Backbone as a ProteinNet text record, in pm:
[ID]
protein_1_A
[PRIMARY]
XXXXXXXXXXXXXXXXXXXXXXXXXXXXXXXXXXXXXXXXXXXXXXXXXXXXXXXXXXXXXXXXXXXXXXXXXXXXXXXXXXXXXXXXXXXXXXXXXXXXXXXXXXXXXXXXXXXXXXXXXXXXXXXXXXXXXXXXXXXXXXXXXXXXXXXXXXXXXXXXXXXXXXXXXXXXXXXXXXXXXXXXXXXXXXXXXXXXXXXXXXXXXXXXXXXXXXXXXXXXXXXXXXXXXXXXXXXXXXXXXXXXXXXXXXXXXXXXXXXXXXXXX
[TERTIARY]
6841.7	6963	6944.3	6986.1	6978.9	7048.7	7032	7127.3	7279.3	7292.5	7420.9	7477.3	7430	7498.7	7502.8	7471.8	7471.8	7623.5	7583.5	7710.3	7867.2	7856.9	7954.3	8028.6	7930	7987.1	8097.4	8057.1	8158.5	8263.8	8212	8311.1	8485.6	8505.3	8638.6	8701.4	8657.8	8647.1	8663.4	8572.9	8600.2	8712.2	8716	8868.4	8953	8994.2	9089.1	9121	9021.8	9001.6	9071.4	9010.1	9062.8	9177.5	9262.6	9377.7	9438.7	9434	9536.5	9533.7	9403.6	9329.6	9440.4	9455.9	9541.4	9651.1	9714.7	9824.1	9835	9734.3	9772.7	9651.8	9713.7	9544.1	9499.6	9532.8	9491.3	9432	9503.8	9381.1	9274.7	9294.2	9156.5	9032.7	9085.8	9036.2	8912.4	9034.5	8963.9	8831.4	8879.6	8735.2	8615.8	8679	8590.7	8446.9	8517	8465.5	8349.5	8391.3	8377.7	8194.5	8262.6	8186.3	8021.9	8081.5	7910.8	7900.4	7958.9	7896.1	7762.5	7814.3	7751.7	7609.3	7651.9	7510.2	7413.7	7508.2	7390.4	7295.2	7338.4	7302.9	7185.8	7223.6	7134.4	7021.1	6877.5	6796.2	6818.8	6841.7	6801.9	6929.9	7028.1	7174	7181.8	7119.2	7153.2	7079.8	6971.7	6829.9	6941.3	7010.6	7079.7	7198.8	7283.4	7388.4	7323.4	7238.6	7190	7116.5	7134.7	7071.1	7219.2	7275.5	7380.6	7544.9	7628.5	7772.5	7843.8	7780.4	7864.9	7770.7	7686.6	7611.3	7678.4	7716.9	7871.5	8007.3	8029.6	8152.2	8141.8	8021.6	8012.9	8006.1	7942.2	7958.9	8096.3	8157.1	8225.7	8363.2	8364.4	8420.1	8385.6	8197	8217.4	8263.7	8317	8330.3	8523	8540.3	8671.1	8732.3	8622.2	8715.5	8656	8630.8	8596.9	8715.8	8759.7	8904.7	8877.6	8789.5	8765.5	8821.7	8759.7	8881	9021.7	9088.7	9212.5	9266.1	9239.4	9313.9	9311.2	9230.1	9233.3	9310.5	9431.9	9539.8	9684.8	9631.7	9765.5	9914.7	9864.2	10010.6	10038	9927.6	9977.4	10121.9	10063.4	10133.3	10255.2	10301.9	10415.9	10504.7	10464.9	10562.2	10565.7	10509.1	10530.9	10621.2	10731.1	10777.6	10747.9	10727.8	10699.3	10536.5	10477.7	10289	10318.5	10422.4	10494.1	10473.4	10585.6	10652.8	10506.8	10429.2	10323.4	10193.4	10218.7	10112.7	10196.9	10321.1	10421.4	10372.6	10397.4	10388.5	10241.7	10104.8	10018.1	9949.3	10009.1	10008.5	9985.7	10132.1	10135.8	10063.8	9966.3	9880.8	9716.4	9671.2	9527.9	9442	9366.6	9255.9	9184.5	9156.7	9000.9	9067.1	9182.7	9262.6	9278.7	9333.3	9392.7	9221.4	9136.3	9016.8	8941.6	8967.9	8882.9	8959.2	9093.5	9210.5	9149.4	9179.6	9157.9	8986.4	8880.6	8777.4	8743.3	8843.9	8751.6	8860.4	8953.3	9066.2	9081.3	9090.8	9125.8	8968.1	8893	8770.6	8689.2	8706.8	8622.3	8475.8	8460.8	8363.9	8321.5	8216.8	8201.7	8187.1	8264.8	8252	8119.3	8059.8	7885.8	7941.9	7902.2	7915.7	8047.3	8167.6	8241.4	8218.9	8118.4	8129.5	8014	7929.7	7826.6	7879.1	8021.2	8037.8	8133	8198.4	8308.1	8177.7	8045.9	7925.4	8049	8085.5	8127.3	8033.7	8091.3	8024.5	8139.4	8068.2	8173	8250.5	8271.1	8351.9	8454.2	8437.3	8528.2	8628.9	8539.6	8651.3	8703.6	8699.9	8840.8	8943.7	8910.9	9033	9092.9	9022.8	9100.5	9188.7	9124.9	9196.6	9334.5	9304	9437.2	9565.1	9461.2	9556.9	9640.6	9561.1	9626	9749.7	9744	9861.2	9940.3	9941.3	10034.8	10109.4	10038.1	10110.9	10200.7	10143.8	10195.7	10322.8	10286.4	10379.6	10531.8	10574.3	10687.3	10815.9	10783.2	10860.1	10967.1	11097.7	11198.4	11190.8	11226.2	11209	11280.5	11241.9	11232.4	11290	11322.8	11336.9	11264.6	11177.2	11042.8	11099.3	11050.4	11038.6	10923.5	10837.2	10714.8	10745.3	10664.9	10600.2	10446.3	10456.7	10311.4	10361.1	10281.2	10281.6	10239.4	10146	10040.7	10157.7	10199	10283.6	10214.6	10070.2	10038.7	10010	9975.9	9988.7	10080.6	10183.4	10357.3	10353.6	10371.1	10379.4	10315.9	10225.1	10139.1	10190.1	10216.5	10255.7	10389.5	10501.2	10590	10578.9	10490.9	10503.4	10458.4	10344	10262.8	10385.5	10474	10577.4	10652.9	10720	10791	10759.2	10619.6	10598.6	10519.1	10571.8	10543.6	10705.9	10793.6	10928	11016.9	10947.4	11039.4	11075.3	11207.9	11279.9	11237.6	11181.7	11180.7	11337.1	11342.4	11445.4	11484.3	11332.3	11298.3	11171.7	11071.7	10991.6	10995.7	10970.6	10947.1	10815	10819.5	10692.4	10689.5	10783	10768	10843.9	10823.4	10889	11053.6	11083.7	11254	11306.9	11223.5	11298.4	11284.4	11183.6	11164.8	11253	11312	11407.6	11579.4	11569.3	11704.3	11696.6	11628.2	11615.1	11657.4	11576.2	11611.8	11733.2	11804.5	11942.7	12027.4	11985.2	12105	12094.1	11943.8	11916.9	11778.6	11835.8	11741.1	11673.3	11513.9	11462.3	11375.3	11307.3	11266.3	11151.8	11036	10892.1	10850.3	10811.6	10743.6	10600.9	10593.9	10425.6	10392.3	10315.8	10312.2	10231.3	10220.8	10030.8	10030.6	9947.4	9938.9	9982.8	9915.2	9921.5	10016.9	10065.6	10252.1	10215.2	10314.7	10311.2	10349.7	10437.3	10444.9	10392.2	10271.9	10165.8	10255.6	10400.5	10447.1	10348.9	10351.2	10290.7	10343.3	10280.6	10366.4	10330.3	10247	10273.6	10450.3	10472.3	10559.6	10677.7	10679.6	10813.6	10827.6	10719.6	10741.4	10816.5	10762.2	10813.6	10964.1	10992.2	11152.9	11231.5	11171.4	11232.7	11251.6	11126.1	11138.3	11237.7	11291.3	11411.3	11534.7	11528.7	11683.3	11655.5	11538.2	11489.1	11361.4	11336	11242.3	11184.4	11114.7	11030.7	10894.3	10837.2	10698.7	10661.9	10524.3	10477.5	10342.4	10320.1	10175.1	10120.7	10026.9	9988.8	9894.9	9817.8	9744.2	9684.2	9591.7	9482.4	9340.3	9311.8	9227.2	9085.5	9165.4	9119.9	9133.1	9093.5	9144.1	9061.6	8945.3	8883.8	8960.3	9047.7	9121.6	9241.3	9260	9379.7	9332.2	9209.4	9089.6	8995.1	9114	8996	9004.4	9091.6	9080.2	9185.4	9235	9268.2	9442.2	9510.9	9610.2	9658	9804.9	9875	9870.3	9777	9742.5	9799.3	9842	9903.3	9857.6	9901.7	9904.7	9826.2	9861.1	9825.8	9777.1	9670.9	9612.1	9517	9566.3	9487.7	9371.4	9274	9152.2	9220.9	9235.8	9209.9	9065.3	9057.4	9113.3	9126.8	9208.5	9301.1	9253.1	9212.6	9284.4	9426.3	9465.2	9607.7	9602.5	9502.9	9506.8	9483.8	9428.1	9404.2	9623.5	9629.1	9782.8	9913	9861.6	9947.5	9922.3	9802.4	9737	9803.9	9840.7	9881.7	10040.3	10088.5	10220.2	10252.2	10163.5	10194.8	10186.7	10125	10081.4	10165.4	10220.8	10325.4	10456.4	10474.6	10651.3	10606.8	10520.4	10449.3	10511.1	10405.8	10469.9	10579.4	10676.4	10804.9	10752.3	10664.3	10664.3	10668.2	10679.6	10730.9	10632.9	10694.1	10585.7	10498.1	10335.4	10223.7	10227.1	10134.7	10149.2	10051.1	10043.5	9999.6	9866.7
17029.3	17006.5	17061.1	16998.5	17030.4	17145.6	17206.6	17304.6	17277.6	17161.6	17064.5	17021.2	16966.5	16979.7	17080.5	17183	17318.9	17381.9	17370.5	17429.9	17350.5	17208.3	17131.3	17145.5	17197.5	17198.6	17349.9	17442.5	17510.7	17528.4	17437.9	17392.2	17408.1	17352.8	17335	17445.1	17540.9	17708.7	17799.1	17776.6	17868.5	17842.1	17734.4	17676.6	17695.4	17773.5	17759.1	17977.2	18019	18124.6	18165.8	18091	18101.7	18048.7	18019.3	17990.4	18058	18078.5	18215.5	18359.9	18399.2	18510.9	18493.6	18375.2	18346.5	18320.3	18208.5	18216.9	18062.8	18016.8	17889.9	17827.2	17645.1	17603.1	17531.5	17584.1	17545.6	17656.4	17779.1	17879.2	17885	17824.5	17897.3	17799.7	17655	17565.1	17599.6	17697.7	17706.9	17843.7	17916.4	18008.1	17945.1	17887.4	17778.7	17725	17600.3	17583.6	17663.7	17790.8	17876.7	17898.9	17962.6	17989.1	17884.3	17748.2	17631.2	17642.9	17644	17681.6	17724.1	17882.4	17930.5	17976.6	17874.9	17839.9	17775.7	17649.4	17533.8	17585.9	17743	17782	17877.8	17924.6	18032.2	17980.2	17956.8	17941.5	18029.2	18180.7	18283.1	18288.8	18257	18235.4	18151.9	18000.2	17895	17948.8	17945.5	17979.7	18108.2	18148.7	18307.7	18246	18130.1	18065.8	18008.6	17891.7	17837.5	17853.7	18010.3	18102.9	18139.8	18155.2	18228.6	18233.2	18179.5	18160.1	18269.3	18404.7	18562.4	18534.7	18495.5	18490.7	18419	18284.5	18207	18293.8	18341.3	18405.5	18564.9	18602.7	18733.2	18659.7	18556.4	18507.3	18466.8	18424.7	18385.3	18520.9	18600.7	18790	18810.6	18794.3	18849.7	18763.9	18681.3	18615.3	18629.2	18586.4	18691.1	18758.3	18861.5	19019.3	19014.8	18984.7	18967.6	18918.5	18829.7	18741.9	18693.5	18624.3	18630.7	18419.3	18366.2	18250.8	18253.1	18354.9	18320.8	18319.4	18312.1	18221.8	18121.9	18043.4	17876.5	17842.7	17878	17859.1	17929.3	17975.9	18066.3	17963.5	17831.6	17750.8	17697.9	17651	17607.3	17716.2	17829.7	17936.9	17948.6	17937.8	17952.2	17812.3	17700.9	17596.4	17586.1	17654.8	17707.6	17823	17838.9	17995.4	17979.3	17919.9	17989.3	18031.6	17973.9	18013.8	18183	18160.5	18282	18394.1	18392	18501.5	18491.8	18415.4	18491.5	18554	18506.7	18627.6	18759.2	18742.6	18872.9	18967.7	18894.5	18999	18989.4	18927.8	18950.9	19112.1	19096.8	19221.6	19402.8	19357.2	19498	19552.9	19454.9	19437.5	19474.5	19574.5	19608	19500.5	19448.5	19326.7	19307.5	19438.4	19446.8	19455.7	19511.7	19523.1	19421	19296.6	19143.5	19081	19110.4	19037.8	19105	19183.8	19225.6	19139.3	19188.1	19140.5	18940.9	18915.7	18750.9	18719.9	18775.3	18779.2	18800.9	18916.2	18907.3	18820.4	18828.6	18750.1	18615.7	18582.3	18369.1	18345.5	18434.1	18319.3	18368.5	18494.1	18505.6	18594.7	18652.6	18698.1	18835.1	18877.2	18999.8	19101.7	19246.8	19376.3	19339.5	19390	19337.4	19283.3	19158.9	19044.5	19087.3	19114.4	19134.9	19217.2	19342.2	19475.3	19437.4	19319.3	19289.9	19172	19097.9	19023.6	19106.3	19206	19334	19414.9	19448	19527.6	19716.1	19656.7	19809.4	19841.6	19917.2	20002.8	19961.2	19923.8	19857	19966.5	20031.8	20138.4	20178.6	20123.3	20099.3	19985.8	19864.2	19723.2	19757.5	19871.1	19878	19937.5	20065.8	20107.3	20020.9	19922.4	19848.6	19737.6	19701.7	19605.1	19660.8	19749.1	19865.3	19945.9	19924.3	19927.9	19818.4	19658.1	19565.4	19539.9	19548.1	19530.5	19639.1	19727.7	19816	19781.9	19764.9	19700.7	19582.4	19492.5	19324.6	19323.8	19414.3	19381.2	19483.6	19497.5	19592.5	19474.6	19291.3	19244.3	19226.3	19191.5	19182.3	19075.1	19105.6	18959.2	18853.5	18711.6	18663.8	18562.9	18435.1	18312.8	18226.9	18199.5	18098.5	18000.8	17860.5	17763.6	17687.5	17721.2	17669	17513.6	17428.7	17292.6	17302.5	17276.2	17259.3	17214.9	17076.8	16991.8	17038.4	17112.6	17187.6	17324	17344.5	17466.2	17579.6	17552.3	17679.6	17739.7	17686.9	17734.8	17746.3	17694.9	17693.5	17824.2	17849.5	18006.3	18132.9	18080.9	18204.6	18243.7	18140.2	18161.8	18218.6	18167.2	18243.8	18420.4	18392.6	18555.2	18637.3	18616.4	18675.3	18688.1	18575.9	18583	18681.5	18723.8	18787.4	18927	18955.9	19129.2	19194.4	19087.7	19091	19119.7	19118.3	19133.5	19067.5	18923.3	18833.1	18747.9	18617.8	18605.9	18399.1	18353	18217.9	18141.2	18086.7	17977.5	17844.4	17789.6	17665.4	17639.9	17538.1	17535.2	17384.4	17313.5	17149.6	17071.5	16993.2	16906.1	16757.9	16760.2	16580.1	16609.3	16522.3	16562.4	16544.4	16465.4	16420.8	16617.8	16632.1	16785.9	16825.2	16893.1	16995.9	16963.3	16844.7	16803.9	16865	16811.9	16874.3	16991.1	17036.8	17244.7	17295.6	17219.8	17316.8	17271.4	17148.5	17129.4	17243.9	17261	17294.5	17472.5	17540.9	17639	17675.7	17656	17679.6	17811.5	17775.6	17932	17980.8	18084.3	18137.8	18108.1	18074.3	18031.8	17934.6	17864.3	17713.6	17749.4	17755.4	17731.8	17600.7	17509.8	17403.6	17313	17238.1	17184.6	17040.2	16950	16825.8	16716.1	16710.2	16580.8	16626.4	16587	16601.2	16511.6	16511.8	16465.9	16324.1	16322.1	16116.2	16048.5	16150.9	16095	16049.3	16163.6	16172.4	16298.1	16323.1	16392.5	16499.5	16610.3	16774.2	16794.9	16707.1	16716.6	16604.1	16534.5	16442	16535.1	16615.4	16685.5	16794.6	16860	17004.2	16911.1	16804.7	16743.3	16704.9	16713.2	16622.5	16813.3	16884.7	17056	17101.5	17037.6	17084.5	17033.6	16917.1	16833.8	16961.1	17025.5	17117.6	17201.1	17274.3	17368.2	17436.8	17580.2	17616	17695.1	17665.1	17756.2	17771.7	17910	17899	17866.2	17775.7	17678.9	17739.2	17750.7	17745.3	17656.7	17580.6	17469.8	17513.5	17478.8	17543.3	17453.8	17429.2	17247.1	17262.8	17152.9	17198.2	17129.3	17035.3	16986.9	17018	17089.6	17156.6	17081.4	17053.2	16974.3	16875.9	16786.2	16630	16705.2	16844.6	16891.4	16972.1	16992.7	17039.9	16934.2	16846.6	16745.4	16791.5	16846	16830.3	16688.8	16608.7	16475.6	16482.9	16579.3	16607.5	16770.4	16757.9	16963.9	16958.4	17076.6	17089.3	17227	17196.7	17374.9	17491.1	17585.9	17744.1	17801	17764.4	17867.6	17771.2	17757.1	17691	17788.4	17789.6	17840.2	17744.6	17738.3	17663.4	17737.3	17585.6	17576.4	17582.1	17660.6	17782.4	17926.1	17965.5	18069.6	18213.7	18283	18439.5	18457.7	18554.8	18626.5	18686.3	18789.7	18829.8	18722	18606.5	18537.5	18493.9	18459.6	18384.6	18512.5	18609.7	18768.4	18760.1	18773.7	18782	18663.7	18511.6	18434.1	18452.6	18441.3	18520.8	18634.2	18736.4	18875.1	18758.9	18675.5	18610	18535.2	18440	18334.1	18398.1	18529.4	18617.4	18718.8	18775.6	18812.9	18785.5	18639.1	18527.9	18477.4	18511.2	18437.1	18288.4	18230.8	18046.7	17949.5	17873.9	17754.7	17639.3	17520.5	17402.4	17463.9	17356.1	17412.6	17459.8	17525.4	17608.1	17469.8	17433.3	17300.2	17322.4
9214.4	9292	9433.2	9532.1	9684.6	9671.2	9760.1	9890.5	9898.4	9927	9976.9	9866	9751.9	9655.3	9543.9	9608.1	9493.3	9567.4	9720.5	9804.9	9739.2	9791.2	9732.3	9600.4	9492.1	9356.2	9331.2	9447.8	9462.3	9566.9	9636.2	9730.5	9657.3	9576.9	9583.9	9513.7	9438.7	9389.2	9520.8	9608.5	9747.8	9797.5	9774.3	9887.6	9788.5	9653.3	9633.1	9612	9626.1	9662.4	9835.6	9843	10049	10066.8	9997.9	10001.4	9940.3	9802.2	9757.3	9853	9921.2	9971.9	10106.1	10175.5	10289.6	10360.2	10196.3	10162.2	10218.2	10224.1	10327.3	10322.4	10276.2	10266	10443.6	10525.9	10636.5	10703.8	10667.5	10688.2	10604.7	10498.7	10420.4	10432.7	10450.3	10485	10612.6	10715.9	10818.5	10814.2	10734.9	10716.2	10621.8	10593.7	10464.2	10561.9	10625	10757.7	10823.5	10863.5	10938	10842.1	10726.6	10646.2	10610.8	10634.8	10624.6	10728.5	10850.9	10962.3	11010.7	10958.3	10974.8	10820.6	10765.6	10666.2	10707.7	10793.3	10824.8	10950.3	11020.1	11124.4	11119.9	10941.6	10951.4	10806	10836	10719.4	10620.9	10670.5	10523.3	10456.9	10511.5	10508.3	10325.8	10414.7	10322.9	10176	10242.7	10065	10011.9	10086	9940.5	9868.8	9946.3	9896.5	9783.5	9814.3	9689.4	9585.1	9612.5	9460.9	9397.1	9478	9395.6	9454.8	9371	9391.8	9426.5	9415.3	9496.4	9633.9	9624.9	9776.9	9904.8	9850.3	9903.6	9897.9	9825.3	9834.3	9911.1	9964.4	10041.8	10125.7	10190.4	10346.9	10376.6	10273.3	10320.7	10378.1	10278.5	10296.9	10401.8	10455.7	10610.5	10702.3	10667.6	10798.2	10813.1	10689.3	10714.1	10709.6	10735.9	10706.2	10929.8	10934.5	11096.7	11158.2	11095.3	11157.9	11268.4	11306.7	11448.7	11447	11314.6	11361.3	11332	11305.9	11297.7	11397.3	11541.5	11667.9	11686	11631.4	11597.3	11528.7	11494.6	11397.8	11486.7	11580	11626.3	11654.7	11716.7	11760.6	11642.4	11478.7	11393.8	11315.4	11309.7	11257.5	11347.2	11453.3	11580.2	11463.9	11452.7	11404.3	11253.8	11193.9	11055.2	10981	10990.2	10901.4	10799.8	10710	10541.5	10627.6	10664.5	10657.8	10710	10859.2	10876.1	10778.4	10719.7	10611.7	10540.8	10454.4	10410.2	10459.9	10579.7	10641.4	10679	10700.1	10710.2	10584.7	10462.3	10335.7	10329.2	10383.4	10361.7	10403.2	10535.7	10603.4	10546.8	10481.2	10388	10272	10186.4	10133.1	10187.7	10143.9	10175.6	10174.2	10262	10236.6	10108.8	10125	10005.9	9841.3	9831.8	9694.1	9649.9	9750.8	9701	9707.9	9787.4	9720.2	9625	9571.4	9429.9	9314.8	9327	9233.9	9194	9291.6	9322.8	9300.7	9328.2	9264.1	9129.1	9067.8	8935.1	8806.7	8870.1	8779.4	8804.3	8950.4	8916.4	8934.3	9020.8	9002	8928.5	8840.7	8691.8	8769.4	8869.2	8905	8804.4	8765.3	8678.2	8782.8	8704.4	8815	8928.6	8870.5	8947.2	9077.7	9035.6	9165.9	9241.6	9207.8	9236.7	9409.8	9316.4	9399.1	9489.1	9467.4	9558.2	9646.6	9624.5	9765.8	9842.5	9779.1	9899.8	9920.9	9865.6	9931.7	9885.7	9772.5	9731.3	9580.5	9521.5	9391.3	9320.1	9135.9	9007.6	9028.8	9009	8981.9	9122.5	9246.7	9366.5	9253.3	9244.9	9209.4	9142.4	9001.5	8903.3	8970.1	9051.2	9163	9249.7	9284.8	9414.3	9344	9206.8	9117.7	9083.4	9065.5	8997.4	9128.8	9240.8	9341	9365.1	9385.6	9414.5	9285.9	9199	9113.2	9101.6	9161.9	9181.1	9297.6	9377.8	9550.1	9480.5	9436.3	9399.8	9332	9197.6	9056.1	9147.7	9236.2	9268.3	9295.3	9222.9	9270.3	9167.9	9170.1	9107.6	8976.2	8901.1	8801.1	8814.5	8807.6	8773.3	8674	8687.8	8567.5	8575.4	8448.5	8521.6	8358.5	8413.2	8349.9	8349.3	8221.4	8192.1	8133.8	8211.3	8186.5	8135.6	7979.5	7906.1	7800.8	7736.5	7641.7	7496.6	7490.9	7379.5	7372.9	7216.2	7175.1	7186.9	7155.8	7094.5	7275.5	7391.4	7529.6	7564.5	7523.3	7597.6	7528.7	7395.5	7321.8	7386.9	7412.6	7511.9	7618.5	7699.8	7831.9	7835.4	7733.4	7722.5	7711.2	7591.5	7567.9	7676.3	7763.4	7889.9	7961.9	8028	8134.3	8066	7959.5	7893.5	7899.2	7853.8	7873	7989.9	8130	8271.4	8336.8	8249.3	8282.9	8329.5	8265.9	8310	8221.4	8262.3	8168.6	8150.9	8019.8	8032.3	7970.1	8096.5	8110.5	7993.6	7947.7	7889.3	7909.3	7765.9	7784.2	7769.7	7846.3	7877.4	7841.7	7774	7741	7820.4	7880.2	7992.1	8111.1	8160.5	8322.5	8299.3	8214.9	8170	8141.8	8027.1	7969.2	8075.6	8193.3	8298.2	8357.4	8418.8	8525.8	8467.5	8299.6	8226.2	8250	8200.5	8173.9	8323.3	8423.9	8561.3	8653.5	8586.3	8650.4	8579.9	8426.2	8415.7	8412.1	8401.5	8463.1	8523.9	8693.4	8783.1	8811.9	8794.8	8748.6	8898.6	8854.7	9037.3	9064.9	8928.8	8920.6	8832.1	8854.8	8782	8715.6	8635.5	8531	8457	8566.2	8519.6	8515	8357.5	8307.1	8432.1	8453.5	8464.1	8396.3	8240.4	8195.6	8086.1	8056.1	8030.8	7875.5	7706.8	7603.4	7638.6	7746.2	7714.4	7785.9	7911.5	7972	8117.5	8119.3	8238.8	8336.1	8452.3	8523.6	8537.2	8532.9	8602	8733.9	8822.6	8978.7	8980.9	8962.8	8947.2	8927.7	8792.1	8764.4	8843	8938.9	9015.1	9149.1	9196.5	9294.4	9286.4	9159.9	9129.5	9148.5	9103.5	9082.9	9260.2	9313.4	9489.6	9525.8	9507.5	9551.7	9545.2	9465.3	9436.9	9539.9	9572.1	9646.1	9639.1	9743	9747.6	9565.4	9536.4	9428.2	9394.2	9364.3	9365	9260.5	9270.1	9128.9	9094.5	8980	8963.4	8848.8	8888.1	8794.5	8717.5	8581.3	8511.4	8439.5	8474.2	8429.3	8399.7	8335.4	8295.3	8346.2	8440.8	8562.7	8713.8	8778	8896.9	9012	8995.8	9134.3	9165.3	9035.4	9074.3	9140.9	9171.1	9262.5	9400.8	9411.5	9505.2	9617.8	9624.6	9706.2	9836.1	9880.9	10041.1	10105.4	10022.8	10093.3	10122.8	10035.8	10090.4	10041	10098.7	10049.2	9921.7	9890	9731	9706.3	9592.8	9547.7	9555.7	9636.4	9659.1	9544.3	9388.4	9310.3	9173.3	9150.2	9044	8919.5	8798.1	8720	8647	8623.8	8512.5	8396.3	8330.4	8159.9	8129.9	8005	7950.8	8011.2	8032.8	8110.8	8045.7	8138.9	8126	8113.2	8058.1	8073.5	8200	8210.8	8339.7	8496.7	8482.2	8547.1	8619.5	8469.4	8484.7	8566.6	8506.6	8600.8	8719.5	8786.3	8895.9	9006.8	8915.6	9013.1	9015.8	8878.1	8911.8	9047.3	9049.5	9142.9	9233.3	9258.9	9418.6	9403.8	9332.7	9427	9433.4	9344.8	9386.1	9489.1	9489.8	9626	9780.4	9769.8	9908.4	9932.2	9739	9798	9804.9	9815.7	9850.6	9746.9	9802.4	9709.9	9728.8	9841.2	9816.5	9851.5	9865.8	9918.5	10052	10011.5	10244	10286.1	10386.5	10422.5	10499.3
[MASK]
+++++++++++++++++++++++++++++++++++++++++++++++++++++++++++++++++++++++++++++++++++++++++++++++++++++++++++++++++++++++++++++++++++++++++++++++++++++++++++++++++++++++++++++++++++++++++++++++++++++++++++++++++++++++++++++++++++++++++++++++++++++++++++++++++++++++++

């Protein structure tokens, strides 16, 4: 396999990393960027990426823990308030806590690698992990209404949202029930599959739930690249089937975190 398509196959994993990490897939987009850049620039660069998927994900750490493109975004951010407000609450959040957290939980990185793309020691990442969910989890609870077709995952997810301190609303198997359940009680967070029991859509039913108002969604598939293309606003917060628990907490802390709702654009 090339270079270019070893890079590509994680292409859409980084970018969904750099977007939870940013809060915004136009920033993350843009360190993303930033990040082949400066692969295609540097030979010893590229040969370490295409050994190894923490090797991509430390270039891409230095380049933004530098911040040096986030002024290429400055007038987008001026006509945006939600992108606003989550770089507001990004702020108060330690850098390195929310990228350990987001490293070893949504993208499954092991301590190790972890502590070799922050260039810290395993035993830094369980502290900074344990910091970031202490910072995160201080938010108020919650009514979430899970969309998933399969019981024995709707059951799970219930119980996880439940001894996270929060309260489930209804659990929906087609876009018809999700649309009933949240007219008649509108909840504060969405957990919700794709392909739905009557082969209705759960991008379809989160879109009919945005209509009432703002709420943060997180989708949980077991297909995530067909929501990773790049071709339009793709959701803030995506889990891979089959799921961590901790994976599914981790995105919870992040979309009540940001407070956001549709995708950051």
């Amino acid at each position: 396999m090339s270079v270019s398509d070893q890079i590509a196959l994680q292409l859409p994993y980084l970018r969904r990393y750099a977007r939870a990490l940013t809060g915004s897939q136009q920033s993350g987009d843009t360190y993303v960027r930033a990040t082949l850049e400066a692969a295609l620039a540097d030979t010893e660069l590229r040969s370490s990426i295409a050994r190894s998927r923490a090797a991509l994900y430390g270039a891409f750490t230095r380049i933004w823990t530098t911040g040096h493109v986030e002024g290429e975004l400055g007038s987008d951010l001026a006509d945006n308030r939600h992108e606003q407000a989550a770089q507001a609450r990004l702020s108060t959040i330690a850098p390195t806590h929310r990228q350990a957290l987001l490293l070893n939980t949504v993208e499954e990185f092991s301590r190790e690698d972890t502590a070799a793309i922050l260039d810290v020691t395993p035993d830094a990442v369980d502290a900074l992990i344990g910091q970031a969910i202490a910072e995160i989890e201080g938010e108020s609870a919650t009514r979430v209404l899970i969309i998933e077709d399969e019981p024995l995952i709707s059951m799970q997810l219930e119980s996880l949202v439940s001894d996270v301190g929060h309260t489930v609303v209804g659990t929906a198997a087609t876009r018809t029930q999700a649309l009933e359940m949240f007219e008649r009680e509108p909840a504060g967070l969405v957990l919700a599959d794709i392909q739905l029991a009557d082969g209705s859509s759960g991008i379809d039913a989160v879109e009919d739930l945005l209509k009432f108002g703002d709420v943060p969604v997180i989708f949980i598939t077991a297909y995530p690249e067909r929501l990773l293309t790049g071709e339009r606003p793709e959701p803030t917060y995506l889990v891979t089937k089959p799921f961590k628990e901790a994976t599914v907490r981790a995105a919870i802390s992040q979309a009540l975190f940001f407070g956001s709702s549709k995708p950051l654009g």
